mmCIF file with all atom_site columns, C-alpha atoms in Angstrom:
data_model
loop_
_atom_site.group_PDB
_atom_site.id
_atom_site.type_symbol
_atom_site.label_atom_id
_atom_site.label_alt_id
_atom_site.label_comp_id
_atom_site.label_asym_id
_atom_site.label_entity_id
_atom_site.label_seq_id
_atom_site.pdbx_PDB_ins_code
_atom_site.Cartn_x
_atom_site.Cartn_y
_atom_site.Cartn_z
_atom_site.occupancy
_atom_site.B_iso_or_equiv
_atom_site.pdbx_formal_charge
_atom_site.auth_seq_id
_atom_site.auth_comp_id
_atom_site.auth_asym_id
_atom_site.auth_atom_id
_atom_site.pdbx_PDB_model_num
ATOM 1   C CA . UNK A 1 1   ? 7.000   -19.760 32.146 1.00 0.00 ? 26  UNK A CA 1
ATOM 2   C CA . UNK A 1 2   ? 8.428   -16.523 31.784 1.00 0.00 ? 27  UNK A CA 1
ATOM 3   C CA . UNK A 1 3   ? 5.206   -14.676 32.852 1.00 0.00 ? 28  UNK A CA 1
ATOM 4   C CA . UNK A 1 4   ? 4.485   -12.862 35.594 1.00 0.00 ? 29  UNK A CA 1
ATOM 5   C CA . UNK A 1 5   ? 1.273   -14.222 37.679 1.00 0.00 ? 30  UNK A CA 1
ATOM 6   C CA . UNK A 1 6   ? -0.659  -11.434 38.594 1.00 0.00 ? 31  UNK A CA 1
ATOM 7   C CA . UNK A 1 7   ? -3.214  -12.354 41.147 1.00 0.00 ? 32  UNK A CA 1
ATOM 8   C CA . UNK A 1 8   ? -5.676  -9.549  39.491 1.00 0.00 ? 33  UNK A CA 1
ATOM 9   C CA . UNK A 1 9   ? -5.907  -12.497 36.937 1.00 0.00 ? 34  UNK A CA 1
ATOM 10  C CA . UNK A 1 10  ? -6.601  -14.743 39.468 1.00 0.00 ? 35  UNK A CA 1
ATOM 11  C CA . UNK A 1 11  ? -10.108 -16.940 40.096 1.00 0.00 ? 36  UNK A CA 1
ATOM 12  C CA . UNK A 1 12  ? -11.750 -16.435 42.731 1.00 0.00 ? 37  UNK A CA 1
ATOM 13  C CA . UNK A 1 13  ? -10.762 -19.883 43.706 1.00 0.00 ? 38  UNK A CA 1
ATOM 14  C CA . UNK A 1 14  ? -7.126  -19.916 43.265 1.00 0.00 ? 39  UNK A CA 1
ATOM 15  C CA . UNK A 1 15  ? -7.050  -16.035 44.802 1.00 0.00 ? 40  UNK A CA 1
ATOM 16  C CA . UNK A 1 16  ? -8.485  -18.254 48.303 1.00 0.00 ? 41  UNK A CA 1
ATOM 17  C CA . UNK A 1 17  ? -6.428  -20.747 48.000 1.00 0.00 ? 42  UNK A CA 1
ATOM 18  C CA . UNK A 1 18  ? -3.019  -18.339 47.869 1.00 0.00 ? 43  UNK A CA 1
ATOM 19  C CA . UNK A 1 19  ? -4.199  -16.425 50.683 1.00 0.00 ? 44  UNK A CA 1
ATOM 20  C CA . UNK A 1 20  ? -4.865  -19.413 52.883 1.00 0.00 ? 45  UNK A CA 1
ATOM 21  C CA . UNK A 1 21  ? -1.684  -20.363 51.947 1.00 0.00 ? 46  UNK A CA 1
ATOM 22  C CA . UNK A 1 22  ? -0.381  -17.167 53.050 1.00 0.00 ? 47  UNK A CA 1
ATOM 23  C CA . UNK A 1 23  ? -2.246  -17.361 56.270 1.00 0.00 ? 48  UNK A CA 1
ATOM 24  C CA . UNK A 1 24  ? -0.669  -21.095 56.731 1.00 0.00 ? 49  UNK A CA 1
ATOM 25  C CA . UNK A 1 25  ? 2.834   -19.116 56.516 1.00 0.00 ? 50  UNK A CA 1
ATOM 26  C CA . UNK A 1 26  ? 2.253   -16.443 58.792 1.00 0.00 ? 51  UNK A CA 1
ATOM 27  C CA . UNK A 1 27  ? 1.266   -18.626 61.131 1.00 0.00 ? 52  UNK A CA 1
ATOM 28  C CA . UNK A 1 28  ? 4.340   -20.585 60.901 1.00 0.00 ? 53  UNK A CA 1
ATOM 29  C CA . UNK A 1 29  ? 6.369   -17.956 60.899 1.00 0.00 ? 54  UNK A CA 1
ATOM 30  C CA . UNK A 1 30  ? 4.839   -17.295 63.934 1.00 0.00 ? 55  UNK A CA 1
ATOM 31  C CA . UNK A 1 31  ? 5.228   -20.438 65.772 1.00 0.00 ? 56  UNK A CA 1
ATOM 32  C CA . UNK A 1 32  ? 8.589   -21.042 64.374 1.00 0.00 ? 57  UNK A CA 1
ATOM 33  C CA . UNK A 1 33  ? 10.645  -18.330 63.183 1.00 0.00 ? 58  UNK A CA 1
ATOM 34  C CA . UNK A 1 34  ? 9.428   -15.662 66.255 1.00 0.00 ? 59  UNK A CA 1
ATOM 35  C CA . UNK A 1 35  ? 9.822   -18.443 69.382 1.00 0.00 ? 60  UNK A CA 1
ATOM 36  C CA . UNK A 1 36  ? 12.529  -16.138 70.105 1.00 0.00 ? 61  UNK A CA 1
ATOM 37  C CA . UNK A 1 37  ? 10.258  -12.549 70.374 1.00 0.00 ? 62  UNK A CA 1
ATOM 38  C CA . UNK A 1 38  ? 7.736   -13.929 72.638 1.00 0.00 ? 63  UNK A CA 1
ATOM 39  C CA . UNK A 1 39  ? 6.259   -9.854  72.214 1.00 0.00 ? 64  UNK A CA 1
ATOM 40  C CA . UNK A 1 40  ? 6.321   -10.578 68.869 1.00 0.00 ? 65  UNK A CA 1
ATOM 41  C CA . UNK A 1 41  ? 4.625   -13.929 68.621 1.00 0.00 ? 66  UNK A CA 1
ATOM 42  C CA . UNK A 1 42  ? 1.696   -12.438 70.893 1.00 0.00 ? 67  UNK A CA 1
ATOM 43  C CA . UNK A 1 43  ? 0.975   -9.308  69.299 1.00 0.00 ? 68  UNK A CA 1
ATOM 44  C CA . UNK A 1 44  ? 1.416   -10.928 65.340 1.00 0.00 ? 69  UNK A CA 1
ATOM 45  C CA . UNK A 1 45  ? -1.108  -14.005 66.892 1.00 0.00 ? 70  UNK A CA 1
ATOM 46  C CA . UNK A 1 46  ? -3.587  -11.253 67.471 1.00 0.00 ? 71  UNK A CA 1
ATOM 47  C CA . UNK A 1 47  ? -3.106  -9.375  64.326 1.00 0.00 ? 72  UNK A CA 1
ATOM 48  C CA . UNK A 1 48  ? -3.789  -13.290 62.385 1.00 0.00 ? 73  UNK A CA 1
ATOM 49  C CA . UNK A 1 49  ? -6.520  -13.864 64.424 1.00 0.00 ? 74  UNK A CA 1
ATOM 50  C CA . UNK A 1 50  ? -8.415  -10.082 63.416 1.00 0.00 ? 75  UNK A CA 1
ATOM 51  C CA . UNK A 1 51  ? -6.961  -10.733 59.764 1.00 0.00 ? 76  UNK A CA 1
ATOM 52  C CA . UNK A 1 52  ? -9.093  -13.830 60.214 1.00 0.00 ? 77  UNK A CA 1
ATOM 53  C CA . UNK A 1 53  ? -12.035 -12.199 60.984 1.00 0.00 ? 78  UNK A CA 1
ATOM 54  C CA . UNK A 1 54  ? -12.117 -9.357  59.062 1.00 0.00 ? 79  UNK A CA 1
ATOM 55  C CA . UNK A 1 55  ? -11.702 -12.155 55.799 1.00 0.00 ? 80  UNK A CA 1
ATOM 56  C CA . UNK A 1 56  ? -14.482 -14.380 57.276 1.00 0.00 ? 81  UNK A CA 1
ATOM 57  C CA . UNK A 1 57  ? -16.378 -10.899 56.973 1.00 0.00 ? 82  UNK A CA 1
ATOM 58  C CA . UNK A 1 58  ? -15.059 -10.573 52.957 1.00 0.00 ? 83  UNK A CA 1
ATOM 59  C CA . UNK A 1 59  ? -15.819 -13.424 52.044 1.00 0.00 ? 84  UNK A CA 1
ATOM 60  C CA . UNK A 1 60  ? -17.245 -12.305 48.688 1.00 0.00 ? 85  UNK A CA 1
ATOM 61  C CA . UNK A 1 61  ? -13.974 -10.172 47.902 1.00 0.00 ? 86  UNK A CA 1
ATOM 62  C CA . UNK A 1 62  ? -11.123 -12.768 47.494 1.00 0.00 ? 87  UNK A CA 1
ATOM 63  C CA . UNK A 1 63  ? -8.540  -10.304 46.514 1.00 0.00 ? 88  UNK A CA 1
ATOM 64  C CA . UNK A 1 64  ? -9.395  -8.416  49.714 1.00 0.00 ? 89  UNK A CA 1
ATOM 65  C CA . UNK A 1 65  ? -8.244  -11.449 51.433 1.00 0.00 ? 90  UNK A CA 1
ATOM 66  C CA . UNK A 1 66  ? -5.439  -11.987 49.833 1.00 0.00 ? 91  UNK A CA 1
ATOM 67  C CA . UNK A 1 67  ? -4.088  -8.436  50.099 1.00 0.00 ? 92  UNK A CA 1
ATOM 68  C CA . UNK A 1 68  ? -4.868  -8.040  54.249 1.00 0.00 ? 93  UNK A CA 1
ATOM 69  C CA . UNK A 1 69  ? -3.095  -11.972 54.435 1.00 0.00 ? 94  UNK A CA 1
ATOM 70  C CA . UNK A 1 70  ? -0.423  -10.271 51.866 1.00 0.00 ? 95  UNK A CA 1
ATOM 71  C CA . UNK A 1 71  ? -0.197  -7.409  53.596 1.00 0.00 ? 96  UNK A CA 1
ATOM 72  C CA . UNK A 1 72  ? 0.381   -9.003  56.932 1.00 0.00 ? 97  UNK A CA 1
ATOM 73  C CA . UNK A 1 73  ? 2.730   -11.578 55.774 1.00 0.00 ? 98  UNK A CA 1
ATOM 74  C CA . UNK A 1 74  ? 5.055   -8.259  55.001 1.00 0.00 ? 99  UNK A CA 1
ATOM 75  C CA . UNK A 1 75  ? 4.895   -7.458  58.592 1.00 0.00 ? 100 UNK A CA 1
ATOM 76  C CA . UNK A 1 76  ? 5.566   -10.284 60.495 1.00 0.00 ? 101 UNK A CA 1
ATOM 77  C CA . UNK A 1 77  ? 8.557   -10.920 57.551 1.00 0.00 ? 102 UNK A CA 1
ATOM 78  C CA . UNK A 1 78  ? 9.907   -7.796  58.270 1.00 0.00 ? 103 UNK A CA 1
ATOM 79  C CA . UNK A 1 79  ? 9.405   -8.074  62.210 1.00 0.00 ? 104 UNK A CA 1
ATOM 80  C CA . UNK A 1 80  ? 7.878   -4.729  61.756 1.00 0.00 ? 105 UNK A CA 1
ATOM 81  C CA . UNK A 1 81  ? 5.776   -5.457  65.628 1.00 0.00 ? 106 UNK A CA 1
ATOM 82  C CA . UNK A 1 82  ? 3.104   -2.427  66.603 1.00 0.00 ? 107 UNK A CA 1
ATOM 83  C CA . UNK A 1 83  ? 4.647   -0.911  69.734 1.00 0.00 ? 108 UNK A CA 1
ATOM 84  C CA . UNK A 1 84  ? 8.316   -1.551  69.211 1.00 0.00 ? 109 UNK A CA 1
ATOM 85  C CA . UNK A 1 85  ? 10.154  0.838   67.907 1.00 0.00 ? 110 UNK A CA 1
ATOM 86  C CA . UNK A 1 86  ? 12.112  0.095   64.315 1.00 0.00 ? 111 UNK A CA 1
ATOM 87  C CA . UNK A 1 87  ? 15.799  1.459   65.866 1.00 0.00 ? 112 UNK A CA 1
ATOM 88  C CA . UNK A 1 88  ? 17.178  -1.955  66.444 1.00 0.00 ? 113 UNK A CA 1
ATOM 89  C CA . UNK A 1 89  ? 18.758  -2.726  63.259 1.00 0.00 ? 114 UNK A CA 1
ATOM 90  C CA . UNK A 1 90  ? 22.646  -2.967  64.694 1.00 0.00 ? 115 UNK A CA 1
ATOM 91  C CA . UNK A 1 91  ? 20.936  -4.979  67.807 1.00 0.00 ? 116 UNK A CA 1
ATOM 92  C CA . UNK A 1 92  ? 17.943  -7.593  66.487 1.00 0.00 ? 117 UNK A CA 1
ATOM 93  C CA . UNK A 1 93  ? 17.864  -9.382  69.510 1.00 0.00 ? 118 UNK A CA 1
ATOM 94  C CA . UNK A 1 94  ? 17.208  -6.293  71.539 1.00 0.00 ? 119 UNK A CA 1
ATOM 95  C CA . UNK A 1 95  ? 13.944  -5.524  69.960 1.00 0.00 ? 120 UNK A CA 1
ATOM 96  C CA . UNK A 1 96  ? 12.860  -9.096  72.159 1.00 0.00 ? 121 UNK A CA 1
ATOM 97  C CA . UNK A 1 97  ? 14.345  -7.838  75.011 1.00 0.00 ? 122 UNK A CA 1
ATOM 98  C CA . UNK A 1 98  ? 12.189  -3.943  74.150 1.00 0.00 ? 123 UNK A CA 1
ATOM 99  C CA . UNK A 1 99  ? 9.093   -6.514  73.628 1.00 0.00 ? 124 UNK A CA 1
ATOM 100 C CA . UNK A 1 100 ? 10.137  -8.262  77.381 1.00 0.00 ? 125 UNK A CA 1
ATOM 101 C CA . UNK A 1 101 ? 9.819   -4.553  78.925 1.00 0.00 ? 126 UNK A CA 1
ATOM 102 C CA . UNK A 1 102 ? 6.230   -4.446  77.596 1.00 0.00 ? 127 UNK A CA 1
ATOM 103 C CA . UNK A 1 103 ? 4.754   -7.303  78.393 1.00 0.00 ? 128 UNK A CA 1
ATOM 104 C CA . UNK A 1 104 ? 6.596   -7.009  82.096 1.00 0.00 ? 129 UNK A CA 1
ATOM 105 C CA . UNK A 1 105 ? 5.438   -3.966  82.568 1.00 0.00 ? 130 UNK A CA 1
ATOM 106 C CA . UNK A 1 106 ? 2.051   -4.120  81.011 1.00 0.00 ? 131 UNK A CA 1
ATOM 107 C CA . UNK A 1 107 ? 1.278   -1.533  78.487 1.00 0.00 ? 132 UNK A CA 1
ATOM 108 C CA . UNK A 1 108 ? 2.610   -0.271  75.051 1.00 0.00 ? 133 UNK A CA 1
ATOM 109 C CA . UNK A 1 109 ? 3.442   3.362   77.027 1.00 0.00 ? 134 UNK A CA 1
ATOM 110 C CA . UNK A 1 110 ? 4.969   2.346   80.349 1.00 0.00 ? 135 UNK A CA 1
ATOM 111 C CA . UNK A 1 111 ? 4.462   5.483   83.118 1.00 0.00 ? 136 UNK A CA 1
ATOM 112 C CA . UNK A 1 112 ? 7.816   6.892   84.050 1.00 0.00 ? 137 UNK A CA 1
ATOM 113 C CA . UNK A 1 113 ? 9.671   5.341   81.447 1.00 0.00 ? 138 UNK A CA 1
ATOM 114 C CA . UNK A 1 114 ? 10.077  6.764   77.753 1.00 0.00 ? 139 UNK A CA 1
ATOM 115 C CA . UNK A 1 115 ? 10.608  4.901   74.589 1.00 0.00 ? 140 UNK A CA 1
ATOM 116 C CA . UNK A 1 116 ? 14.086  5.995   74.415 1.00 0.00 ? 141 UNK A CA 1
ATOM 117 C CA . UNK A 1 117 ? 14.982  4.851   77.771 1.00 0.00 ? 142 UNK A CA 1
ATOM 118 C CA . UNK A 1 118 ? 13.527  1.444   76.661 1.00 0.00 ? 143 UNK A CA 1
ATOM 119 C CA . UNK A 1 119 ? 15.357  1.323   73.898 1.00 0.00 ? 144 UNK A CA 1
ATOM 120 C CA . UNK A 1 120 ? 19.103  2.286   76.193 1.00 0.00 ? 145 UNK A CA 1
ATOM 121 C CA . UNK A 1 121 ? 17.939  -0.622  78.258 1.00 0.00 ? 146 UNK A CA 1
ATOM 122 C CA . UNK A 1 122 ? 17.259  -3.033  75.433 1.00 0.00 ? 147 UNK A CA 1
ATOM 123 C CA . UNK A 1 123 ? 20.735  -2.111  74.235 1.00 0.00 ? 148 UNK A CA 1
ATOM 124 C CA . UNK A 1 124 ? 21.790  -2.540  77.504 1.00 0.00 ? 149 UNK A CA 1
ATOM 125 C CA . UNK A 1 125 ? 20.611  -6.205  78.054 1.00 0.00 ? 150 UNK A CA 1
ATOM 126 C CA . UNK A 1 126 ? 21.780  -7.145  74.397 1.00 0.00 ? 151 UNK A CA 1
ATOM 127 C CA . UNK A 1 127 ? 25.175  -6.615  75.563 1.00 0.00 ? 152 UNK A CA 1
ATOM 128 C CA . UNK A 1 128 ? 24.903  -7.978  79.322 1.00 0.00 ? 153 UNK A CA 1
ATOM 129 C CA . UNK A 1 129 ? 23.492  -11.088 77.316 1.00 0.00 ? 154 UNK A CA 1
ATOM 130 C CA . UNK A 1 130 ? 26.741  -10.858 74.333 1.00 0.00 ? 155 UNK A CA 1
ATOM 131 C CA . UNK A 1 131 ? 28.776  -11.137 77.307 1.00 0.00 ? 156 UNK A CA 1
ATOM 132 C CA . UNK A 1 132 ? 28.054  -13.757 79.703 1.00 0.00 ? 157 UNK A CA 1
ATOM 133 C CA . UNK A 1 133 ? 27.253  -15.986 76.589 1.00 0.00 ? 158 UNK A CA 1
ATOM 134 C CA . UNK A 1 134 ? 31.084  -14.922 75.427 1.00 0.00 ? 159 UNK A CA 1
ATOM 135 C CA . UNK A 1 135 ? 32.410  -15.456 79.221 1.00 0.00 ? 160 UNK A CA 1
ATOM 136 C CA . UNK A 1 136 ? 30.659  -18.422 79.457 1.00 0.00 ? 161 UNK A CA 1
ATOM 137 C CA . UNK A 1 137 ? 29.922  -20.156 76.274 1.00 0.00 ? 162 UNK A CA 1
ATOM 138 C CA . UNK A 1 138 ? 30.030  -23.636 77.452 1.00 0.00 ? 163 UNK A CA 1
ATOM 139 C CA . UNK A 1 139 ? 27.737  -23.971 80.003 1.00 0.00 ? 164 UNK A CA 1
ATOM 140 C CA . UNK A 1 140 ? 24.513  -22.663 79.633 1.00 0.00 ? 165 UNK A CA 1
ATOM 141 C CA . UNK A 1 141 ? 23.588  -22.795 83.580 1.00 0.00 ? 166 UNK A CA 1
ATOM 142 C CA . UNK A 1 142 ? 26.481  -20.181 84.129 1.00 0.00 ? 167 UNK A CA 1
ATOM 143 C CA . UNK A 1 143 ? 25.217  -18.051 81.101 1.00 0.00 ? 168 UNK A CA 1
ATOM 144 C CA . UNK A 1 144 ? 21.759  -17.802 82.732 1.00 0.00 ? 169 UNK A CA 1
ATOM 145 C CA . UNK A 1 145 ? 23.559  -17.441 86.152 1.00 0.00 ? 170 UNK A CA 1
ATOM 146 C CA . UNK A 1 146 ? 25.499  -14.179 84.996 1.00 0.00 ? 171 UNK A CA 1
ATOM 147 C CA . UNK A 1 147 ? 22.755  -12.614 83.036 1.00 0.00 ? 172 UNK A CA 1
ATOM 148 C CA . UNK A 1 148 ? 20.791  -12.686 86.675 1.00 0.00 ? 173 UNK A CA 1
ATOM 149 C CA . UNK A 1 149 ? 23.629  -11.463 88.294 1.00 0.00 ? 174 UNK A CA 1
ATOM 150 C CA . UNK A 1 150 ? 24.662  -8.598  85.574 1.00 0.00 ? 175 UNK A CA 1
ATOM 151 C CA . UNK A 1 151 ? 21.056  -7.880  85.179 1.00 0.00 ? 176 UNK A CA 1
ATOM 152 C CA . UNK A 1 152 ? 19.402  -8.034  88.999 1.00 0.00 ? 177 UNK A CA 1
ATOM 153 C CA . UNK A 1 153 ? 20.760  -4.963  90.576 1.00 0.00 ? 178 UNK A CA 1
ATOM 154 C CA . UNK A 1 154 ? 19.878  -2.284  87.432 1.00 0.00 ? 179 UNK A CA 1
ATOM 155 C CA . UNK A 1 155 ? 16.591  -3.646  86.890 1.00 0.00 ? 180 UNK A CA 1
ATOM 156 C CA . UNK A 1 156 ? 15.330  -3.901  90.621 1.00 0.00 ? 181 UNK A CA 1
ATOM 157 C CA . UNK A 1 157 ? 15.924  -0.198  91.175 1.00 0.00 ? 182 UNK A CA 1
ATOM 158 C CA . UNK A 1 158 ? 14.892  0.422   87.195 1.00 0.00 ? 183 UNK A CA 1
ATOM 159 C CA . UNK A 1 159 ? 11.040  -1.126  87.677 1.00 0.00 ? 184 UNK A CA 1
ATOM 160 C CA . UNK A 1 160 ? 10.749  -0.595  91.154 1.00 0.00 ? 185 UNK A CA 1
ATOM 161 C CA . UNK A 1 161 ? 11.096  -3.653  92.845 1.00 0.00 ? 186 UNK A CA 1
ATOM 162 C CA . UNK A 1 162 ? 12.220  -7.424  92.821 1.00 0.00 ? 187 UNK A CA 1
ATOM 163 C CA . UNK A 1 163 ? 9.110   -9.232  91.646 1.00 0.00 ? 188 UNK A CA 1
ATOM 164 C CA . UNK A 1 164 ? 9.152   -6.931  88.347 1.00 0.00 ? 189 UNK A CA 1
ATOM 165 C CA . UNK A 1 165 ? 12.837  -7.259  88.204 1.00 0.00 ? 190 UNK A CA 1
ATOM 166 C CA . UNK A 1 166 ? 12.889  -11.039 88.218 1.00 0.00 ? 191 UNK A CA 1
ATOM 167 C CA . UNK A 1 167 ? 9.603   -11.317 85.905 1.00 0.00 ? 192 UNK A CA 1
ATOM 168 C CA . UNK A 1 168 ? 11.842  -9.352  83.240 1.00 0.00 ? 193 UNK A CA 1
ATOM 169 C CA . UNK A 1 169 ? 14.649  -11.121 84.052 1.00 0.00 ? 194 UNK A CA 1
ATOM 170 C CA . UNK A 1 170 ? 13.075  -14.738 83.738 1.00 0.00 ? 195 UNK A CA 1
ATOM 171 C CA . UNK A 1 171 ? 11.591  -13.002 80.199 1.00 0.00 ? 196 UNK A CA 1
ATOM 172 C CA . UNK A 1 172 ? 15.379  -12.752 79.038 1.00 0.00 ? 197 UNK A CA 1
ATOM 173 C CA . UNK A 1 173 ? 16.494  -15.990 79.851 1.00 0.00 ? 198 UNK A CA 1
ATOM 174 C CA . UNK A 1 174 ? 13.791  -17.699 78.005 1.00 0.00 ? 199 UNK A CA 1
ATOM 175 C CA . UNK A 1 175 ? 14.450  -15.077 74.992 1.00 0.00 ? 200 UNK A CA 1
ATOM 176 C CA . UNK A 1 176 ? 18.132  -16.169 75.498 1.00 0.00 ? 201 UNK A CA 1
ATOM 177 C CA . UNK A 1 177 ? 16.645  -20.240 75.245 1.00 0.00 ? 202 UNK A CA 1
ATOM 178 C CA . UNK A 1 178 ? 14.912  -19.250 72.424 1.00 0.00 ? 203 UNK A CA 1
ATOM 179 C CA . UNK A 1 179 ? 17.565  -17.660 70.938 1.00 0.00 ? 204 UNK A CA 1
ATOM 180 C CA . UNK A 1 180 ? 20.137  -20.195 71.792 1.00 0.00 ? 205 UNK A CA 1
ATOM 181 C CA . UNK A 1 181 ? 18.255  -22.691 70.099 1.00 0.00 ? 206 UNK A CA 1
ATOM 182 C CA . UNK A 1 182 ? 18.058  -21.270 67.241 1.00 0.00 ? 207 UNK A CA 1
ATOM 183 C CA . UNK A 1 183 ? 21.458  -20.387 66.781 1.00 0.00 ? 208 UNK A CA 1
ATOM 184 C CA . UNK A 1 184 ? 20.395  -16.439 67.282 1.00 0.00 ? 209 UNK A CA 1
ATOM 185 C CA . UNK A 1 185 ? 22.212  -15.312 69.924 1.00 0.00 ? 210 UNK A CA 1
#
């Protein structure tokens, strides 16, 4: 009691067992905490699963383990997600809605459309969203009904056309889901 536990002190054996219990909370975290960043949950299920290699590949270095689970645990904590840009403090659920453009339109560098304007339209949704949940906060089928019809117009002429404009859309309102459920949005 009293003492600090540094894992340099650390068996081998108790060093594996902390870092699988690390990897046990990042995956968690994952499954749990991110169900409303679906981006998120994808790209930080591919980071575990290299983390997961590249320890199967140290296995004679336990405190490499535990620093790359360590290490990772930071990031998904912080929601720190490669590709998405770290400018949504004032607006956390628009860095889903930034992870919805990516995935709907298929790379980390969408053509004709920079970062910044991502970001605008992430903004943009955030508050589309803030308001049909505050015009309509008692029925969710009328939430989801004016975030379509807020949403449809912009985003049709924005990506070009109305398959890509209802695949972001349909992103949202499961973000929303998510989100609602949680107690988020």
């Amino acid at each position: 009691m009293g003492k600090r536990d540094d894992p340099e002190d650390w068996s081998d054996e108790k060093t594996w067992t902390e870092a699988d219990l690390i990897k046990t909370r990042i995956r968690k975290t994952i499954e749990q905490d991110l169900i409303d960043d679906p981006y998120a949950q994808r790209v930080f299920s591919e980071l575990l699963k290299e983390a997961i290699r590249e320890a199967d590949a140290l296995f004679d270095y336990p405190g490499k383990q535990f620093t790359l689970f360590k290490d990772l645990e930071a990031q998904v904590s912080d929601r720190a997600t490669p590709g998405v840009p770290d400018r949504f403090a004032a607006h956390p659920m628009a860095r889903s809605y930034y992870g919805a453009f990516l995935d709907t339109l298929g790379s980390a560098t969408p053509q004709g459309h920079s970062e910044d304007d991502l970001v605008a339209e992430a903004i943009h949704i955030d508050h589309a969203v803030e308001n049909a949940i505050l015009t309509y906060s008692i029925n969710p089928g009328s939430i989801e009904a004016e975030i379509r019809r807020a949403l449809l117009p912009r985003y049709f002429k924005f990506l070009g056309g109305l398959n890509r404009a209802s695949e972001l859309i349909e992103r949202i309102i499961t973000i929303v889901r998510a989100g609602s459920a949680r107690g988020r949005t």
